[in-house]
CSV table of C-alpha atoms in Angstrom, one decimal:
chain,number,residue,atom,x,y,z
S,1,UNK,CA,104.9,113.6,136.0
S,2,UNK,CA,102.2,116.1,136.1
S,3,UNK,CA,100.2,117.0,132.5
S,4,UNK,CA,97.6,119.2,131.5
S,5,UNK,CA,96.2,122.7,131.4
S,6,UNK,CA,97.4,124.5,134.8
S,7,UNK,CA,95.1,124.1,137.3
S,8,UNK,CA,94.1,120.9,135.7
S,9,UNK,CA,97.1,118.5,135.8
S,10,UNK,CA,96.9,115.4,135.9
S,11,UNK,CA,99.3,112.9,137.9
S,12,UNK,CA,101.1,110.2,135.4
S,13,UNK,CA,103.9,108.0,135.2
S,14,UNK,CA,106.3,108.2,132.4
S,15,UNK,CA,107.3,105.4,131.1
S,16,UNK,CA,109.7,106.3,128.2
S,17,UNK,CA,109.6,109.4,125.8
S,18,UNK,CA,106.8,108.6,124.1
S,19,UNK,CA,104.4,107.2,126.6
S,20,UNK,CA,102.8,107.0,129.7
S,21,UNK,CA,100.8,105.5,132.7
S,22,UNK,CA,97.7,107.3,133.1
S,23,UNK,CA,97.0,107.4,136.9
S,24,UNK,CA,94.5,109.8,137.5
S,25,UNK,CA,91.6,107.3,137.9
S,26,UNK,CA,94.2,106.0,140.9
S,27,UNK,CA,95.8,109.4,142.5
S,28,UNK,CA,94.2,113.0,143.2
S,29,UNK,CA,97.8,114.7,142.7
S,30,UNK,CA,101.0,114.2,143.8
S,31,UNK,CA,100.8,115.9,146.7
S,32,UNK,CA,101.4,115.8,150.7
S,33,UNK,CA,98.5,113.3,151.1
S,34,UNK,CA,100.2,110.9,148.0
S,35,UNK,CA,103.8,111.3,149.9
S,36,UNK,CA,102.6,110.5,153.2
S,37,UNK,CA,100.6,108.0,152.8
S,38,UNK,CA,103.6,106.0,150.6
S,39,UNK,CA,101.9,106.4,147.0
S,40,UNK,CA,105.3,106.0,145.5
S,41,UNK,CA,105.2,102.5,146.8
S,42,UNK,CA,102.0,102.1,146.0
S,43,UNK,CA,101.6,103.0,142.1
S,44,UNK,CA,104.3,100.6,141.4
S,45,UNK,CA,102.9,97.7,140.6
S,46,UNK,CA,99.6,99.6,138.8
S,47,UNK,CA,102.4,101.5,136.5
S,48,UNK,CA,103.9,98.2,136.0
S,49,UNK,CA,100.7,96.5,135.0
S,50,UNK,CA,99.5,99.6,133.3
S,51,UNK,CA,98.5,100.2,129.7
S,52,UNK,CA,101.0,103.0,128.1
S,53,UNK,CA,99.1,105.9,127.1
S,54,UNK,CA,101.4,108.0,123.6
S,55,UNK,CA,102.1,111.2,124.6
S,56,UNK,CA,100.2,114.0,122.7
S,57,UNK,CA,101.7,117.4,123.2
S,58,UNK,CA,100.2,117.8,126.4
S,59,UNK,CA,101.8,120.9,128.5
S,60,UNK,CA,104.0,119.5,131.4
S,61,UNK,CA,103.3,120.9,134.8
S,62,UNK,CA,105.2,120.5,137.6
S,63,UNK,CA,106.0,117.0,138.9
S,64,UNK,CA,104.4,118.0,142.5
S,65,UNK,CA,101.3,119.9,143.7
S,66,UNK,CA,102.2,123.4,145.4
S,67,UNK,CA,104.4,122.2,148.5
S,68,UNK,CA,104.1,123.5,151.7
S,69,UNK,CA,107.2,125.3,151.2
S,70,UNK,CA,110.5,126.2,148.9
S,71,UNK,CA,113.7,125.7,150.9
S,72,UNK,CA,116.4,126.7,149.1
S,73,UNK,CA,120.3,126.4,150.3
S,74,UNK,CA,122.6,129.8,149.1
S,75,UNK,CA,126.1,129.6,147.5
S,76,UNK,CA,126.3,125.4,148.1
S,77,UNK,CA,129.0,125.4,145.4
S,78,UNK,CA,132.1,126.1,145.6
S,79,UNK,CA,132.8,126.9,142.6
S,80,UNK,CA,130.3,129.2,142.2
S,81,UNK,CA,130.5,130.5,145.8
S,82,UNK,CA,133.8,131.5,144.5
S,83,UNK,CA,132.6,133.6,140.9
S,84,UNK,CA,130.6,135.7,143.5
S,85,UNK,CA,133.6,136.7,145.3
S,86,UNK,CA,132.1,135.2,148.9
S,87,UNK,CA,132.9,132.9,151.2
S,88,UNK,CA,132.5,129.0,151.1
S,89,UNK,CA,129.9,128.9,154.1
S,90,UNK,CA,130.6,127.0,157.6
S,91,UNK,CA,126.8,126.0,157.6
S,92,UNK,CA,123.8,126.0,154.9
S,93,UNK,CA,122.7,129.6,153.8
S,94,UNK,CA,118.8,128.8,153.7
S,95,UNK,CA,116.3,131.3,152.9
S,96,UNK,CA,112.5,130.9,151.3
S,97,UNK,CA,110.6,130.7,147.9
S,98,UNK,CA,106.9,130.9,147.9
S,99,UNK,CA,105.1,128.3,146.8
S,100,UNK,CA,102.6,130.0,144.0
S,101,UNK,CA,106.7,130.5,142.5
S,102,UNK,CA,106.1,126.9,141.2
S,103,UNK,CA,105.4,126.5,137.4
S,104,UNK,CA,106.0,123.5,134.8
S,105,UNK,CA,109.3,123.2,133.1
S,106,UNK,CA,108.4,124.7,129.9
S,107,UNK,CA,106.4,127.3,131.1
S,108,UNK,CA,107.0,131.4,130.4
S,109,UNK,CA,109.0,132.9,132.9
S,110,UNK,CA,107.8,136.8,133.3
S,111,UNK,CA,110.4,139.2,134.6
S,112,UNK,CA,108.6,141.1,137.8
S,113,UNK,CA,107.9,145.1,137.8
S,114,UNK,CA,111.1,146.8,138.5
S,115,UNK,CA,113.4,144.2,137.8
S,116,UNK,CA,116.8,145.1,136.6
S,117,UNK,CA,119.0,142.1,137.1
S,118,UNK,CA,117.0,139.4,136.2
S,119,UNK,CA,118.9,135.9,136.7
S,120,UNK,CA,119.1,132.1,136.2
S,121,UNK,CA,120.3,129.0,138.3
S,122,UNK,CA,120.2,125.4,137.1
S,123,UNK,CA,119.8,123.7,140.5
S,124,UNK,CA,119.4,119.7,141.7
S,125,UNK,CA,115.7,120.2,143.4
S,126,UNK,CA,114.8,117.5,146.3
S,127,UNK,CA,111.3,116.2,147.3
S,128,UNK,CA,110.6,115.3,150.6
S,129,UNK,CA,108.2,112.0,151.2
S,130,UNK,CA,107.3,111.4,154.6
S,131,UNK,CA,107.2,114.3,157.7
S,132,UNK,CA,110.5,114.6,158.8
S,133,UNK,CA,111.6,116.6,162.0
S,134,UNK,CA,115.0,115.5,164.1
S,135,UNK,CA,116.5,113.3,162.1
S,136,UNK,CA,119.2,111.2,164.4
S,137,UNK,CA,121.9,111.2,161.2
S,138,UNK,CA,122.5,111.5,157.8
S,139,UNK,CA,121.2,107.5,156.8
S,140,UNK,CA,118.3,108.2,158.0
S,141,UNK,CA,117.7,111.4,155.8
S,142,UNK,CA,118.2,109.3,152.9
S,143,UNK,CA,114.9,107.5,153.3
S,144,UNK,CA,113.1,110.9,153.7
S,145,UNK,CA,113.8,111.5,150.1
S,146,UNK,CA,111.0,110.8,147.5
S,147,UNK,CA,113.0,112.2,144.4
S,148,UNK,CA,115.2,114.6,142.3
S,149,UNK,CA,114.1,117.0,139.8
S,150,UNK,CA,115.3,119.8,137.8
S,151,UNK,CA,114.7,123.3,139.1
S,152,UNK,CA,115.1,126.8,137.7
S,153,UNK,CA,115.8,128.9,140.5
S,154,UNK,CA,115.3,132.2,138.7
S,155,UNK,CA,116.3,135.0,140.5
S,156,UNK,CA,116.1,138.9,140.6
S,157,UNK,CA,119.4,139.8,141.9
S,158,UNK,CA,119.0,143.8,142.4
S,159,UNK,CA,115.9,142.6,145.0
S,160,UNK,CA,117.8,139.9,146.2
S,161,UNK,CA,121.2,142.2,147.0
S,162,UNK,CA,120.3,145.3,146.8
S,163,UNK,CA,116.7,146.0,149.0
S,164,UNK,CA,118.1,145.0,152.4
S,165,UNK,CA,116.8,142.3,154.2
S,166,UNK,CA,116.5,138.4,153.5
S,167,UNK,CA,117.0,137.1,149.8
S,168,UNK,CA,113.5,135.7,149.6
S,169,UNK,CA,112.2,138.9,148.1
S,170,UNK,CA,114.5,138.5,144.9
S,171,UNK,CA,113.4,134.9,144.5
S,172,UNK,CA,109.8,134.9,145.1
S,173,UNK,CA,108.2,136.8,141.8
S,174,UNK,CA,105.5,134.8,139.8
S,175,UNK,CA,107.0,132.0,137.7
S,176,UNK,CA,110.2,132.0,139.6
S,177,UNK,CA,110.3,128.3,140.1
S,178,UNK,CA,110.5,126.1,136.8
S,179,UNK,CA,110.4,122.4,138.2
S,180,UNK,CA,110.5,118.9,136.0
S,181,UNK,CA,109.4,117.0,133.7
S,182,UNK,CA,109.9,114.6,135.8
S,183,UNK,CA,110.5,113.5,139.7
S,184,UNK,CA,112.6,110.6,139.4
S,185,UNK,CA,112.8,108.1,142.7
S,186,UNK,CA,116.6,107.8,144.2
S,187,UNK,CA,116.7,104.2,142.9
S,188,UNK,CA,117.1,105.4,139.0
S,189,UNK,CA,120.0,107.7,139.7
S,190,UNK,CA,123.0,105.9,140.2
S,191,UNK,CA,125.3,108.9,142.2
S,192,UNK,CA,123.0,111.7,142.9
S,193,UNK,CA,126.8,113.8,143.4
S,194,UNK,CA,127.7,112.7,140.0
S,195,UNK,CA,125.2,114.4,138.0
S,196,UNK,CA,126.5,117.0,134.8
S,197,UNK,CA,124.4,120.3,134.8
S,198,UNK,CA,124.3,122.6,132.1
S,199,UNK,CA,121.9,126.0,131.3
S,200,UNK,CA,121.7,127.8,127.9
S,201,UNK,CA,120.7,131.1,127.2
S,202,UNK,CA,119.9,132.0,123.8
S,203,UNK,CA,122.2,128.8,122.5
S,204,UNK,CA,124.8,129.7,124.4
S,205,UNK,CA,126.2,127.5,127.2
S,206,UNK,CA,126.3,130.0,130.5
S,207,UNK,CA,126.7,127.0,133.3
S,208,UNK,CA,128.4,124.1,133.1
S,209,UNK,CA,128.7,122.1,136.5
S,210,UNK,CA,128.7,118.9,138.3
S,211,UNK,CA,126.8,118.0,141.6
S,212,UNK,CA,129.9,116.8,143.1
S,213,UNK,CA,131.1,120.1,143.7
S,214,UNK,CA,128.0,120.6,146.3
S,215,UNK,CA,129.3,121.9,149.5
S,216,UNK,CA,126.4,120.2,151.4
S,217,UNK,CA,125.3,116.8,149.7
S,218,UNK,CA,121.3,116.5,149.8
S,219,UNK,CA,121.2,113.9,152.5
S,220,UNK,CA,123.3,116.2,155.0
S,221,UNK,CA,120.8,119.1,154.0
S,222,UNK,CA,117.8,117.3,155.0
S,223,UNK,CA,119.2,116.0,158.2
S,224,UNK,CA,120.7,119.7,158.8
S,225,UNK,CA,117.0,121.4,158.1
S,226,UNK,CA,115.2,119.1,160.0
S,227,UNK,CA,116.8,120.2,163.3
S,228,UNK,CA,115.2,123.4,162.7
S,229,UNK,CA,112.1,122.9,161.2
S,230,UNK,CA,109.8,120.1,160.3
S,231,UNK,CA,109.3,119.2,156.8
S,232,UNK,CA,106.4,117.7,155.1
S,233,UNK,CA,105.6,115.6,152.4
S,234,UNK,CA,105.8,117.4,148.8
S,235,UNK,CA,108.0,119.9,149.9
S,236,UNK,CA,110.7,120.9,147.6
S,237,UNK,CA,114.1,121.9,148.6
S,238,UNK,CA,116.5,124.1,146.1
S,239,UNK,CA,120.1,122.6,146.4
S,240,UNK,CA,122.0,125.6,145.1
S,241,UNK,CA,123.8,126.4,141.7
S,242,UNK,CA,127.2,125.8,140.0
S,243,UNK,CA,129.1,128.8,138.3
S,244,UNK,CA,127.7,130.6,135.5
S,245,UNK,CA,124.8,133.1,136.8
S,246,UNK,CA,124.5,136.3,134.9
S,247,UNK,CA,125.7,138.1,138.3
S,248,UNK,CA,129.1,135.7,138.0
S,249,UNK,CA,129.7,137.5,134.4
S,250,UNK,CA,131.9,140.1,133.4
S,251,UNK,CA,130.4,142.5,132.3
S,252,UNK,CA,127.0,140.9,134.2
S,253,UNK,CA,124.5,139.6,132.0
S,254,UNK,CA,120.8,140.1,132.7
S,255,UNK,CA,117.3,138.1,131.5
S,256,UNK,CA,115.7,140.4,129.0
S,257,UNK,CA,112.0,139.9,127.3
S,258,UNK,CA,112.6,137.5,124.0
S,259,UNK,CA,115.4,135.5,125.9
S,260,UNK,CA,115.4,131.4,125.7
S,261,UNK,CA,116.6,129.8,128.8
S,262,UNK,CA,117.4,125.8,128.2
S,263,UNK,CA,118.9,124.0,131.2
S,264,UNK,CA,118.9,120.2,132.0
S,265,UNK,CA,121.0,117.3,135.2
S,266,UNK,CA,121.8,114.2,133.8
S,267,UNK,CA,119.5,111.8,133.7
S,268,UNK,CA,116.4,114.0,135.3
S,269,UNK,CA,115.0,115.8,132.2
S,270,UNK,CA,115.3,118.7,130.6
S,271,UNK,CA,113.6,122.4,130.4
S,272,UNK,CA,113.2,125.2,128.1
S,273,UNK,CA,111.4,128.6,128.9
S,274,UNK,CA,110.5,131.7,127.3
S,275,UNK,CA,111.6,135.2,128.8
S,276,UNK,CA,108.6,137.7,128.9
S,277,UNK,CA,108.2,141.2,129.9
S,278,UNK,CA,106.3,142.6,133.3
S,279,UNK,CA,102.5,142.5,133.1
């Protein structure tokens, strides 16, 4: 985890819901230079020896520093693939976010200039930990993983659909990119394509999904994107959505200032963020 004033987080290891491992003394940030050089590894026996620190109501920030890049995989399930009325894809749909998209889990999500179809997708996010380019097979992409985390892939669908060209532009507004609490290592999920996923708006349950229904499972993604790009440490890859995004509605529902977004995968944490108007 990641706490503090943004700007100013601070990296720490949770320990249970009401405490922590301060590691700040120990680790700039969670960030490409703590991936590569196998920090995961490395903290574990300082967070087991460490003194637990309560929490305090300290703001959550994202559980990485700004990656290199947002990958993020289009219509992965089929299920939701088939509320839009498209195709199940041959091959991963992959198109950007930018980075400075990246906000805490609880943070305010503002709704850009222009917008009219403001959306939301509860998505399974994956952090890359060592450079990977060419992987040989799908094994090997499992040890490339550093961790899971939840991610809010909020969307502006008229940009996205409507303005021509790639999908990037109705994904990459300010605050479009919840991530957290927490990055949790592939060891403390038990089936990361068994995980329940859920999203409330307002109190009201909009998706309701399971990462089994993934048309690409994250270990194929990573092998599959690293045979056209390389991928650093820190980044963070988008895994797609299940059904229930305002586009998949009849009539379409739409983010408005005042809404509550709640949305939450099994056994990764949990978000909640407030909808505000344009600046």
């Amino acid at each position: 985890m990641r706490i503090g004033a943004p700007g100013a987080e601070k990296p720490v290891a949770r320990v249970d819901d009401t405490s922590y491992v301060d590691l700040s003394d120990l680790v700039d940030d969670f960030d490409e230079e703590f991936f590569a050089g196998g920090g995961i590894e490395r903290i574990a026996p300082l967070v087991a020896a460490g003194t637990p620190t309560p929490f305090a109501g300290e703001r959550i920030g994202a559980p990485i520093a700004r990656p290199h890049q947002i990958l993020c995989i289009g219509l992965n399930y089929r299920d939701h693939a088939e509320e839009t009325g498209q195709a199940v894809p041959s091959e991963p749909i992959l198109f950007t976010k930018s980075p400075n998209t990246l906000i805490g889990p609880n943070d305010d999500v503002r709704i850009p200039r222009g917008s009219t179809k403001p959306d939301w997708e509860v998505e399974l996010g994956i952090v890359i930990g060592r450079r990977t380019s060419y992987l040989d097979d799908v094994a090997e992409a499992r040890d490339a993983i550093a961790g899971y985390t939840v991610v809010n892939d909020v969307s502006e669908r008229a940009f996205q659909m409507e303005r021509s060209g790639q999908w990037s532009k109705g994904k990459s507004a300010e605050t479009f990119n919840p991530a957290g609490p927490w990055l949790v290592t592939p060891d403390e999920i038990g089936d990361v394509l068994a995980l329940d996923m859920w999203l409330d708006l307002n109190g009201t349950r909009r998706q309701s999904g399971n990462t089994r229904t993934m048309v690409f499972d994250p270990y194929f993604m990573v092998h599959y994107l690293s045979q056209f790009m390389v991928l650093e440490p820190g980044d963070l890859i988008n895994t797609g959505t299940p059904p229930g995004v305002g586009m998949g509605f009849t009539p379409q529902v739409w983010l408005r200032p005042g809404d509550v977004m709640e949305l939450g995968i099994q056994g990764l944490g949990s978000q909640r963020q407030n909808v505000i108007a344009p600046r």
